[in-house]
XYZ file of C-alpha atoms in Angstrom:
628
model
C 37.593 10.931 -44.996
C 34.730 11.864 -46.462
C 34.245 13.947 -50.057
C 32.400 16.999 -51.052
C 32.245 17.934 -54.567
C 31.957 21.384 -55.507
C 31.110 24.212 -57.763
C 32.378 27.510 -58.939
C 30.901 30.354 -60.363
C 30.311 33.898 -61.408
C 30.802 36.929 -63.985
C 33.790 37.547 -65.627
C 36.971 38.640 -64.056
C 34.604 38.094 -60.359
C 38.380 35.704 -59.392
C 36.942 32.436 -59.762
C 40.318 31.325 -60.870
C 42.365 32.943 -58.322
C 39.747 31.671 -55.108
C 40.874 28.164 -56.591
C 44.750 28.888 -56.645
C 44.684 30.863 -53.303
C 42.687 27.626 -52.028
C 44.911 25.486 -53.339
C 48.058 27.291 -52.546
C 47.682 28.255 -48.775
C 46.307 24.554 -48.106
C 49.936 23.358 -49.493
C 48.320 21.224 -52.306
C 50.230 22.742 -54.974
C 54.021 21.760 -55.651
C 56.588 24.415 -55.374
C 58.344 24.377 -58.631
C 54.649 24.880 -59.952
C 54.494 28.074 -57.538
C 57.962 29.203 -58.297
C 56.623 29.085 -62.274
C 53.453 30.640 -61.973
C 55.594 33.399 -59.627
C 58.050 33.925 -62.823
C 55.311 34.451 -65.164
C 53.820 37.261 -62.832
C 57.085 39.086 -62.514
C 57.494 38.573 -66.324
C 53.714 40.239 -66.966
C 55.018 43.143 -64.451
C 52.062 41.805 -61.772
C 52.589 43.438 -58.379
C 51.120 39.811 -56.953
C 51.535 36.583 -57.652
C 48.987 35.498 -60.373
C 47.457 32.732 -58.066
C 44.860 31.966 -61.209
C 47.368 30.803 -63.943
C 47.428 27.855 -61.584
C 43.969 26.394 -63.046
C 43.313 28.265 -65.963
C 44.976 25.355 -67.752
C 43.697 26.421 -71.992
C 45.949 28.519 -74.006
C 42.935 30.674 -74.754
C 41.954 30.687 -71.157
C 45.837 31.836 -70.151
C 45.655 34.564 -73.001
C 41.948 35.845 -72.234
C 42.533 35.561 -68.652
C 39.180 33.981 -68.505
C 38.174 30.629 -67.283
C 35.568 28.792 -70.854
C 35.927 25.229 -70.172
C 35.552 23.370 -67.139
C 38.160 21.959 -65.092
C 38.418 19.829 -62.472
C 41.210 20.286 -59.380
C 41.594 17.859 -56.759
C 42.916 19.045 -52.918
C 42.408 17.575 -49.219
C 42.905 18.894 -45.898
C 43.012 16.856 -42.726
C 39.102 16.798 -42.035
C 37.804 16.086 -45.684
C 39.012 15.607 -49.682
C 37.732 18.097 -52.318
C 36.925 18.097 -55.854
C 36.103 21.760 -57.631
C 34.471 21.742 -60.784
C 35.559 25.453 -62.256
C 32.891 26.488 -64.382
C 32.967 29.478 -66.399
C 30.772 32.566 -65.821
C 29.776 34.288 -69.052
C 26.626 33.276 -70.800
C 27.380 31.711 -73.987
C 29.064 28.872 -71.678
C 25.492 27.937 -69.692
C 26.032 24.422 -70.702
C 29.096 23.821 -69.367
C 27.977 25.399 -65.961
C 25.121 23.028 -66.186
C 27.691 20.358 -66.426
C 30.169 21.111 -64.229
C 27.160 21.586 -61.510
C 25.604 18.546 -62.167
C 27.250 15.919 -59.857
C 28.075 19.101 -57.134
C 26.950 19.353 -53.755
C 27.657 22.557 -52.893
C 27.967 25.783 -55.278
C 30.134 28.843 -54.399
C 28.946 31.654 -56.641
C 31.200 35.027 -56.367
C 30.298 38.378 -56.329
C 32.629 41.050 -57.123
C 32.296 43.830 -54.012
C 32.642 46.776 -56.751
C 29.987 45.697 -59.123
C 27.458 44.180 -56.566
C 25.016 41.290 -57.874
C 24.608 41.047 -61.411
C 22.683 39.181 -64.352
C 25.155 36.221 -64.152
C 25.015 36.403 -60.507
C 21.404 35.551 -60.523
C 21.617 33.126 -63.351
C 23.946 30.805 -61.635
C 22.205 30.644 -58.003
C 19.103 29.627 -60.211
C 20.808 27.391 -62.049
C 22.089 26.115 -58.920
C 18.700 25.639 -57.349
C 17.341 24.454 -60.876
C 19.987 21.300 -60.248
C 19.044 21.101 -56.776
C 22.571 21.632 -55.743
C 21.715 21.904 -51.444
C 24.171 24.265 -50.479
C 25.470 27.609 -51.890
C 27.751 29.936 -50.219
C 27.614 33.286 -51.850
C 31.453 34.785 -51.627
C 31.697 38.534 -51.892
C 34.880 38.796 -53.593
C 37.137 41.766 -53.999
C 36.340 43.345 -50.548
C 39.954 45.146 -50.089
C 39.218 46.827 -53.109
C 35.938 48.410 -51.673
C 37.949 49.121 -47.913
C 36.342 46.012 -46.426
C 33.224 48.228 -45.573
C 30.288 46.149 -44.166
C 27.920 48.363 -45.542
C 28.752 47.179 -49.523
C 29.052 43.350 -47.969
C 25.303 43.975 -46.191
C 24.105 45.851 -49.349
C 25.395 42.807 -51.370
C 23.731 40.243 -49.106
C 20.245 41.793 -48.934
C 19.983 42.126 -52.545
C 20.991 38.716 -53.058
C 18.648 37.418 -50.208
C 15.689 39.795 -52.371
C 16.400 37.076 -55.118
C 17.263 33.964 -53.872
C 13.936 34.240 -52.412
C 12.540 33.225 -55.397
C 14.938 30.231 -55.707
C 14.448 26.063 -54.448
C 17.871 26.898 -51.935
C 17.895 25.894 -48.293
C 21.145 26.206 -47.124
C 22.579 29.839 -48.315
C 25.861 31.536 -46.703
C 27.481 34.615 -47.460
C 30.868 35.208 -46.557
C 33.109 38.032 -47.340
C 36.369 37.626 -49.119
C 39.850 38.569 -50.649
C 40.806 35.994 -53.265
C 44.129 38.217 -53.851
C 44.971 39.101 -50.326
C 43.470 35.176 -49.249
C 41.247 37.316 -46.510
C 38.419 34.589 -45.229
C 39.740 32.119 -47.644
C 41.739 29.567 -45.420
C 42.615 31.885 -42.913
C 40.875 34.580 -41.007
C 40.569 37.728 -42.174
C 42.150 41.018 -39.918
C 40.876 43.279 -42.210
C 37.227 42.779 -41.274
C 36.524 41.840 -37.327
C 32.576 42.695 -38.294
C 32.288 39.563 -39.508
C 32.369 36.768 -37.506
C 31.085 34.122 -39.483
C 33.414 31.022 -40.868
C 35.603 30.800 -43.163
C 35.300 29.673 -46.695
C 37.322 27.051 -46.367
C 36.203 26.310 -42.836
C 32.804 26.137 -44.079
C 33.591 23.495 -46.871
C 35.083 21.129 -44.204
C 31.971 21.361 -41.900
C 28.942 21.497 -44.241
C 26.997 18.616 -43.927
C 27.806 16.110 -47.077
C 25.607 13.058 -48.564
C 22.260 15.115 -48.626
C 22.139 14.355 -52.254
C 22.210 10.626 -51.790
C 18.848 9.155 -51.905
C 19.370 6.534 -49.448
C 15.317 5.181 -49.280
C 14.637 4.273 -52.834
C 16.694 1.171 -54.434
C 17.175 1.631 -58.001
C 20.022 -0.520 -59.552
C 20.361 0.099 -63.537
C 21.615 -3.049 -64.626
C 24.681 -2.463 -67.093
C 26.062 -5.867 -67.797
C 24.473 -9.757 -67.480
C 27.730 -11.592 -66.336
C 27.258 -15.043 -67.696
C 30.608 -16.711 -67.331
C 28.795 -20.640 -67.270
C 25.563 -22.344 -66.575
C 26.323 -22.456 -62.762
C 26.241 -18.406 -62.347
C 24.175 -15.114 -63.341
C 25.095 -11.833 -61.937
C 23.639 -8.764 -62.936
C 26.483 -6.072 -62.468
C 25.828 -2.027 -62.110
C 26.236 0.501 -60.085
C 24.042 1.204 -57.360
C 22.088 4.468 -58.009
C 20.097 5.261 -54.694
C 18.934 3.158 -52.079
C 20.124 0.325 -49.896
C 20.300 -3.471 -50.140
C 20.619 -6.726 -48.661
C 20.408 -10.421 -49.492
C 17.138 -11.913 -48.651
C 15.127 -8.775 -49.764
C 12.204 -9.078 -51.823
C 12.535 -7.556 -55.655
C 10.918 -6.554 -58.615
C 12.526 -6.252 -62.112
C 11.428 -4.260 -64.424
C 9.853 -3.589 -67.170
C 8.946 -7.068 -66.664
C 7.585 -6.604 -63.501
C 8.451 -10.481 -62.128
C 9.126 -10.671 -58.200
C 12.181 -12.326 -56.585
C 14.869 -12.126 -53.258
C 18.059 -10.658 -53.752
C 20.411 -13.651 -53.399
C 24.218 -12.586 -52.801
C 25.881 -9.643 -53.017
C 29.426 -9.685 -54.262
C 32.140 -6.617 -55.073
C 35.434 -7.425 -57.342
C 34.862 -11.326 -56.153
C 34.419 -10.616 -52.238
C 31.137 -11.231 -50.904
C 29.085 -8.193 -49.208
C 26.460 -7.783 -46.496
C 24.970 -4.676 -48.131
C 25.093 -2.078 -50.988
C 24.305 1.521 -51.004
C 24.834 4.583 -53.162
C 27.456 4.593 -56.019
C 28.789 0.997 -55.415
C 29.708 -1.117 -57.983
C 28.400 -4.733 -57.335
C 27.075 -7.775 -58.669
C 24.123 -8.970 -57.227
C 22.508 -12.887 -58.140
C 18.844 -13.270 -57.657
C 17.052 -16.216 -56.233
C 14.915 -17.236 -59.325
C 16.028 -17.873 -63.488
C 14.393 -14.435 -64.785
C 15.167 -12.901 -67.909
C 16.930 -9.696 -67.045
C 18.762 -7.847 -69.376
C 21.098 -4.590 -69.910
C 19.121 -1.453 -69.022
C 16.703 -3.146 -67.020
C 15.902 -1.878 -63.354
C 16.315 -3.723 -60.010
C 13.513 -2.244 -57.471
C 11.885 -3.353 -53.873
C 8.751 -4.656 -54.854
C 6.904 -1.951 -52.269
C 8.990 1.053 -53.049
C 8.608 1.362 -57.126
C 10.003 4.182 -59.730
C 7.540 5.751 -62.216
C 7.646 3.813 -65.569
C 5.918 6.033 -68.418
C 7.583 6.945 -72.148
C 6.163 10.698 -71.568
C 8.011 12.658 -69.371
C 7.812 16.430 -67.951
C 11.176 17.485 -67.837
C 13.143 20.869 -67.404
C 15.772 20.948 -70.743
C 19.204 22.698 -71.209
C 19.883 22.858 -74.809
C 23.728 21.863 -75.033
C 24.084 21.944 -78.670
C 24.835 25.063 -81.186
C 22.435 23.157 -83.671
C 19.062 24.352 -82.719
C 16.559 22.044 -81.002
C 14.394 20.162 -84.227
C 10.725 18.929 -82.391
C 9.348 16.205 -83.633
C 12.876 15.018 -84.167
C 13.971 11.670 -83.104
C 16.580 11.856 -80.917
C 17.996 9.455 -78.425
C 17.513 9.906 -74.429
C 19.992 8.113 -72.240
C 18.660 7.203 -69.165
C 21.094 5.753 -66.529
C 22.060 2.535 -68.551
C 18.718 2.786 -70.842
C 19.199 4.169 -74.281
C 16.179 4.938 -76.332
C 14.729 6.741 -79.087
C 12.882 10.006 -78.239
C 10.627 12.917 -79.573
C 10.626 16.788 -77.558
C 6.821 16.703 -78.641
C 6.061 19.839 -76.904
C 8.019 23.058 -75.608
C 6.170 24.657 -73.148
C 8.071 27.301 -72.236
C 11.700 28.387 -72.188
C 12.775 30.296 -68.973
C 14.348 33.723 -69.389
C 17.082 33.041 -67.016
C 18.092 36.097 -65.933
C 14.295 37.587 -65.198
C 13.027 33.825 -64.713
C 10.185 34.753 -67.101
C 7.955 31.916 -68.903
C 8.552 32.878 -72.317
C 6.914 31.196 -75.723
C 9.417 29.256 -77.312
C 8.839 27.201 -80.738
C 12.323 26.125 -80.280
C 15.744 25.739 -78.092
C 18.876 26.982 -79.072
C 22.377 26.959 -77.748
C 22.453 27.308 -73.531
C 18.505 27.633 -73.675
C 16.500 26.217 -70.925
C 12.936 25.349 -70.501
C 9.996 23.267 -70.040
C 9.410 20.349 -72.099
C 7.373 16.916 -72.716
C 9.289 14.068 -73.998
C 8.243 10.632 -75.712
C 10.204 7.476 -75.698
C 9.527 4.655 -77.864
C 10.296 2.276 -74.776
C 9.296 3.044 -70.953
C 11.601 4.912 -68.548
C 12.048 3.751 -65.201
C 12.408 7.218 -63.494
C 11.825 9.601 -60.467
C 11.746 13.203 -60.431
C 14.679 14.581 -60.167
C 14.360 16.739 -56.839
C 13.612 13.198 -55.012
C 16.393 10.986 -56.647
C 19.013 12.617 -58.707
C 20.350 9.800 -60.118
C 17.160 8.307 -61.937
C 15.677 11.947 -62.586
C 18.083 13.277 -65.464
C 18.896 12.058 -68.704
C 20.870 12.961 -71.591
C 19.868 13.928 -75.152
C 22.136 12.607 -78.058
C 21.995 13.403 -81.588
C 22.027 9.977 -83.227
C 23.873 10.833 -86.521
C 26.961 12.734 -84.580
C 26.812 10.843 -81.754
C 26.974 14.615 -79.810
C 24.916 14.988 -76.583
C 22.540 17.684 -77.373
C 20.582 18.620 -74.349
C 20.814 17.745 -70.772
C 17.279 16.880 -68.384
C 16.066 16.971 -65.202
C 12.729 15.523 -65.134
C 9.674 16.761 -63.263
C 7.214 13.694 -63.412
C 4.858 12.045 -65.911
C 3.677 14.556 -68.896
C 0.578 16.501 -67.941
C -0.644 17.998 -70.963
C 0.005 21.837 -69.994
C -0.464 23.426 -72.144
C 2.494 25.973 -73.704
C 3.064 29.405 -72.597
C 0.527 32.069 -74.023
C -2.179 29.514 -75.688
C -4.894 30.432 -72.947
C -5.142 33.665 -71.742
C -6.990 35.441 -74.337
C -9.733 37.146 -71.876
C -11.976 34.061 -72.354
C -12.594 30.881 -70.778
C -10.555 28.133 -70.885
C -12.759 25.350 -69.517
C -15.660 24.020 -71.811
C -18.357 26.635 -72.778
C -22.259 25.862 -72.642
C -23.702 25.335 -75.894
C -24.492 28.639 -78.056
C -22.496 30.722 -75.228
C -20.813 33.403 -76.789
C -17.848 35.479 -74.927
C -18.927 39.225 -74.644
C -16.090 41.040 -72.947
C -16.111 42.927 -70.046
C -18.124 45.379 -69.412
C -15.440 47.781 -67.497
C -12.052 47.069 -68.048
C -9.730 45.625 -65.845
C -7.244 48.567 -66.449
C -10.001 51.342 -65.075
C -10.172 49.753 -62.510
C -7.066 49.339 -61.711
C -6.413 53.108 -61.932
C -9.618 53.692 -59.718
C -8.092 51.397 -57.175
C -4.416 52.750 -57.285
C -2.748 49.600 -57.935
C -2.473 46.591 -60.090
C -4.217 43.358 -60.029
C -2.713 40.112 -59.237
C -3.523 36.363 -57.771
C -1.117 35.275 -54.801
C -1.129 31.884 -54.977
C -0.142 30.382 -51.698
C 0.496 26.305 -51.847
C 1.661 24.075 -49.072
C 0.532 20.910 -46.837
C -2.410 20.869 -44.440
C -1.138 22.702 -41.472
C 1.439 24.850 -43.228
C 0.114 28.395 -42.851
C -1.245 29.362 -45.529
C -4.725 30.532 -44.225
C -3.248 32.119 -41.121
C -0.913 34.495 -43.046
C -2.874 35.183 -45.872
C -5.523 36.513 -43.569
C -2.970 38.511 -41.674
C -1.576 39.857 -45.574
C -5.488 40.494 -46.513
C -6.022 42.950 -43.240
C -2.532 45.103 -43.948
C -4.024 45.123 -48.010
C -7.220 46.442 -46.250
C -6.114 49.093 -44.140
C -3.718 50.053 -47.117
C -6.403 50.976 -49.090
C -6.254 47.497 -51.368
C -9.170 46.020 -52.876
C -8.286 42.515 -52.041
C -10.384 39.290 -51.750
C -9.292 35.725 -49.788
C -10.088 32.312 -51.433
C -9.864 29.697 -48.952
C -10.393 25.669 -49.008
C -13.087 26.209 -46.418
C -14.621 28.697 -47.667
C -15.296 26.796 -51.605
C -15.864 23.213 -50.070
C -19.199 25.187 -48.437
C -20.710 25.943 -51.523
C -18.854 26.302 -54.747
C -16.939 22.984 -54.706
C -18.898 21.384 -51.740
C -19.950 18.407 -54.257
C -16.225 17.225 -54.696
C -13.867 14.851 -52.883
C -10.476 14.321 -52.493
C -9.543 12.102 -55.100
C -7.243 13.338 -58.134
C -10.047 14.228 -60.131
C -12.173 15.907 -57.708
C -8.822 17.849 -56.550
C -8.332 18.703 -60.226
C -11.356 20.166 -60.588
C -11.814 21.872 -57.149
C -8.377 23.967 -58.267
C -10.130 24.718 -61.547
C -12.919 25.992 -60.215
C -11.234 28.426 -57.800
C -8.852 29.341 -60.602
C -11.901 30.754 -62.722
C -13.395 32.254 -59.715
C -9.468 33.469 -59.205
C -9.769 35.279 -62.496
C -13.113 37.287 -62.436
C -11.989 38.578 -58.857
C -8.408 39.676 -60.622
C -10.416 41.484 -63.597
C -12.604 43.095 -60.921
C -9.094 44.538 -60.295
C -8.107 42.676 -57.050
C -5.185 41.531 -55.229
C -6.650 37.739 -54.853
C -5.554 36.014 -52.127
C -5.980 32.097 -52.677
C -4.720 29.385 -49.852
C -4.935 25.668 -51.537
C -2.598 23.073 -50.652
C -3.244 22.650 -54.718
C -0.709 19.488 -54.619
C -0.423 19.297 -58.215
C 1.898 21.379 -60.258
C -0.444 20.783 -63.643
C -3.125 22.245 -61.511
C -1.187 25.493 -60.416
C -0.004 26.022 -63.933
C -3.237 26.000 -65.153
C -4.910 28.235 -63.090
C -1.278 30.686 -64.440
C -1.637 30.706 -67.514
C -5.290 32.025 -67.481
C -3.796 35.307 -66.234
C -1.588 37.312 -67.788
C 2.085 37.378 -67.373
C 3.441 38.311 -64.197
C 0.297 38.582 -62.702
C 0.061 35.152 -60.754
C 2.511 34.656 -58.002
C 3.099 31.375 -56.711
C 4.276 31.060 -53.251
C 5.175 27.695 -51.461
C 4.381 28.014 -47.543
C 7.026 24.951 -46.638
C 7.012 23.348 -43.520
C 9.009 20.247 -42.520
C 6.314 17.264 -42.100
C 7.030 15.942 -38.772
C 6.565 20.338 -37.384
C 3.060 19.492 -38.868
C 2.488 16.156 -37.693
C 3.497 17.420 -34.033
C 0.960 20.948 -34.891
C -2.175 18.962 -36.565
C -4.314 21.637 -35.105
C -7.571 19.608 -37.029
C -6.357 16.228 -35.775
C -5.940 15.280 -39.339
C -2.658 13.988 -39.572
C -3.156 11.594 -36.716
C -6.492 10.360 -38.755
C -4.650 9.811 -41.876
C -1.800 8.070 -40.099
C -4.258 6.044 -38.566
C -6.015 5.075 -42.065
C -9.212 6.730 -41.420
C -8.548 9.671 -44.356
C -7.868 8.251 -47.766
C -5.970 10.625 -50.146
C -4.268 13.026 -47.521
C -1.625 14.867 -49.101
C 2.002 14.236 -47.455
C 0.591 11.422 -46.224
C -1.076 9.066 -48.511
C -1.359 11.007 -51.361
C 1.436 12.988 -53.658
C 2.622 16.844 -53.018
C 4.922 18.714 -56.166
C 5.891 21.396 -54.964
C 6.435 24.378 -57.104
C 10.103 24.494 -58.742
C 11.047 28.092 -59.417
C 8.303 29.354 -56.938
C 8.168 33.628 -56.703
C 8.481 33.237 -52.716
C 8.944 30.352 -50.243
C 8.215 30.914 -46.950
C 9.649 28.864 -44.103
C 6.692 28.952 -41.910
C 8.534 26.384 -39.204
C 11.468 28.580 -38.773
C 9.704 32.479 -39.208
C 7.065 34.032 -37.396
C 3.340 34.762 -38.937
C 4.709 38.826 -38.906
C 8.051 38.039 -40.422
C 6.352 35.774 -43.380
C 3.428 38.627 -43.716
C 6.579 41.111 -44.481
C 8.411 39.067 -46.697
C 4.874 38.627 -48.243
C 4.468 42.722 -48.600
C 7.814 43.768 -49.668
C 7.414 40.695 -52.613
C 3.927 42.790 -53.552
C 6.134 45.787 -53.110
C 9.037 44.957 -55.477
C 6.414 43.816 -58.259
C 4.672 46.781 -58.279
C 1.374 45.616 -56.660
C 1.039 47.950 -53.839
C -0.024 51.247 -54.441
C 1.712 53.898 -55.220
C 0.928 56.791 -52.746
């Protein structure tokens, strides 16, 4: 069978606890002289039910608070699949141990009481979720006898939580109605509510497609311990982090960067054909190269990033404030080395997901940072490969892990929240140019116009959409009474930017360009529509932060590469298969995609209408549209 580890989470008193024992209870994998106590202390308390949550709230404090604070593990199977939950508690001042329950999850279940509808915590965790990259959630509206099982508060629930999740990196996202107390929709099906006629929660667990966090493409083996038992053998033992194996295949170990062939594969003595994700081998190499502890195993054609500065997203673990400029020491699968935060660019609000300036981290803070090692890292991002894209922070005196890191790429040099927009330039002035202001205010004309200013910032591939709908969006503005104006890639590479490329540079530049022309169009007091594939998140940040807060909205048109390969309306995809473009993003050149984007739109699974709406009531709910 296979496994599927997963998360829970939500406010206070939402019945994480009791989901877990009514799970565990009704799919028998409890004992019955546990039951029978759990049943006496009910009766004892004067309960009217059986108190299904003392069965995990396993603290002393938890048991007397009737809350869940640390997080605990609980282990059940059924016939079709074996579970682990990680219980993670819901209030605030216990983000970190959310953070680490969620970590190694595949699946999150956040619950929603049906009385209070979606709160603060309920956002936090589904972004927290999506900031982990945890692929499925299930949103389970809890309390639903207590509300009459009406569909209308379960609907209300689920558009409101759709409104925000919106704004969120989450694929796969289920609602499904519940009664932790009454076990409605839990294991078995509910009579109380024949509207729905979705699965249930427990159903869905056994069903949902596991292994979608296992990067299965790109090798990386840590090495954790040079076996050496006498002159006749060398075996470099570890655990396989992503990828796939074989004898005979051609490697590269870094950081010394010498080629080789893998020669045998062995596990606990016994000889093996191949290794893949999480197994513990030994593998012998074909050539006498120095390889020691915390040095990387690669395919020669399929390397990780190696760098010592690193853009990372940061959850501050510790109650000791964050110290930059501190040395502190990063642990990187087996790799341990000293390291500096030497820059905080921003730390998230959580609950509005606001950029906010930050000077430091405190206790269950998260944000944006740059980190420096004193010896390379051997890394991916983190949305790509898990394994090799988060890291630890440990306080080297205590020996306490401080901070916990999911890492974005190489450090870009963006620059910090709030340090550019300051009505002025940001690029390089002319000599003995001085900055005069404008001459009518972007808030006058504003008011003339009836609405607020603002840059939508649509990124995707070639192919994706993003012209199409954003001239649909521009003609509803229009005939709404919006002064709007459309940026296009076309329309730049004809004159403004019609002297650049495609390289890196020329891309950088071409973005930089449009993000200054972005600007003078938004203090003319214009809804700016702007339609880049902009592959490069340093690029897109940029081009934010000359604008004041709130006012650029970044919106990733997504659509699955081998939908555009089979659209290529231009032909281009088949030319940059063929070799014949250089640099063609998704291709043969890099995409980021934006990680907490405003609005994603799934432009291979929704109509050109249905994405202009979404597009409108975002506008709406901001307060761009006028008011009239």
């Amino acid at each position: 069978m296979d496994l599927l580890r997963f998360t829970t989470a939500g406010s206070v008193d939402d019945g994480k606890s009791t989901l877990i024992g009514r799970l565990l209870y009704d799919t028998k994998s409890i004992f019955e002289d546990r039951y029978e106590a759990v049943r006496r202390t009910s009766e004892r308390r004067g309960e009217e039910h059986v108190n299904l949550a003392l069965l995990t709230d396993g603290l002393r404090a938890e048991r007397e608070q009737g809350i869940t604070i640390d997080v605990a593990y609980h282990y059940f199977a059924t016939p079709r699949r074996k579970f682990i939950i990680a219980d993670t508690p819901g209030h605030e001042q216990y983000t970190r141990n959310m953070v680490t329950g969620a970590s190694t999850a595949e699946l999150a279940v956040v619950l929603v009481d049906a009385r209070n509808g979606v709160l603060t915590q309920s956002r936090r965790h589904g972004f927290i979720a999506s900031l982990l990259q945890i692929p499925h959630m299930v949103v389970a509206v809890n309390k639903m006898d207590l509300v009459g099982y009406a569909e209308a508060v379960f609907q209300h629930i689920v558009d409101d939580y759709n409104g925000f999740a919106e704004r969120l990196d989450i694929d796969d996202l289920v609602f499904i109605p519940i009664s932790a107390l009454e076990g409605d929709n839990v294991v078995n099906k509910s009579q109380h509510m024949p509207w729905y006629q979705g699965p249930t929660l427990l159903h869905h667990l056994e069903t949902v497609k596991v292994g979608a966090e296992h990067n299965v493409i790109d090798f990386r083996f840590p090495v954790q311990y040079v076996i050496r038992p006498d002159q006749h053998f060398r075996g470099f033992a570890g655990q396989v982090a992503s990828g796939t194996i074989t004898p005979g295949e051609e490697v590269v170990v870094l950081p010394a960067g010498l080629t080789t062939r893998v020669a045998s594969i062995t596990a606990f003595g016994l000889p093996r054909e191949a290794a893949g994700p999480e197994d513990d081998v030994v593998l012998t190499l074909d050539d006498e190269i120095d390889v020691s502890r915390g040095d990387m195993i690669v395919r020669s054609r399929n390397r990780p990033l190696v760098d010592t500065r690193l853009d990372a997203d940061l959850c501050w673990m510790s109650e000791q404030p964050m110290q930059p400029e501190r040395a502190y020491l990063v642990q990187h699968t087996v790799r341990r080395a000293p390291a500096f935060v030497t820059k905080i660019i921003y730390r998230l609000n959580v609950d509005t997901l606001h950029r906010e300036h930050a000077q430091t981290f405190h206790l269950n803070d998260i944000g944006r940072v740059e980190l420096t090692t004193t010896q390379p890292l051997f890394f991916d991002a983190y949305r790509i490969n898990r394994r090799t894209g988060s890291f630890i922070l440990i306080d080297p005196d205590t020996n306490n892990t401080v901070a916990a890191g999911m890492i974005r790429g190489v450090a870009q040099d963006v620059l910090p929240v709030g340090e550019i927009y300051e009505h002025r330039p940001s690029a390089p002035t002319s000599p003995h140019v001085v900055w005069e202001g404008l001459n009518v205010a972007r808030e006058a004309r504003e008011a003339r116009n009836g609405h607020h200013a603002a840059v939508l910032w649509l990124t995707g591939l070639s192919g994706a959409g993003k012209t199409t709908v954003a001239r649909a969006l521009e003609r509803r503005l229009f005939e709404a009474g919006c002064q709007t104006m459309l940026l296009d890639g076309d329309y730049v590479r004809h004159g403004l930017c019609g002297d650049l490329g495609f390289s890196p540079a020329d891309r950088t530049e071409n973005i930089r360009r449009v993000g200054e022309v972005a600007r003078l169009f938004f203090e003319q007091g214009c809804l700016t529509l702007c339609t880049f594939v902009s592959p490069y998140r340093r690029d897109r940040e940029a081009v934010r932060a000359l604008l004041p807060e709130g006012r650029f909205l970044e919106v990733h048109v997504d659509c699955a590469l081998d939908v555009l390969q089979a659209r290529d309306p231009k032909g281009l995809y088949q030319k940059a298969l063929g070799g014949e473009i250089p640099h063609f993003t998704g291709i043969s050149a890099p995409y980021e995609p934006p990680t907490t984007p405003d609005l994603v739109l799934h432009t291979d699974r929704e109509t050109e209408a249905e994405s202009v709406e979404r597009l409108l009531d975002l506008l709406a709910r901001r307060g761009f549209l006028p008011q009239r």
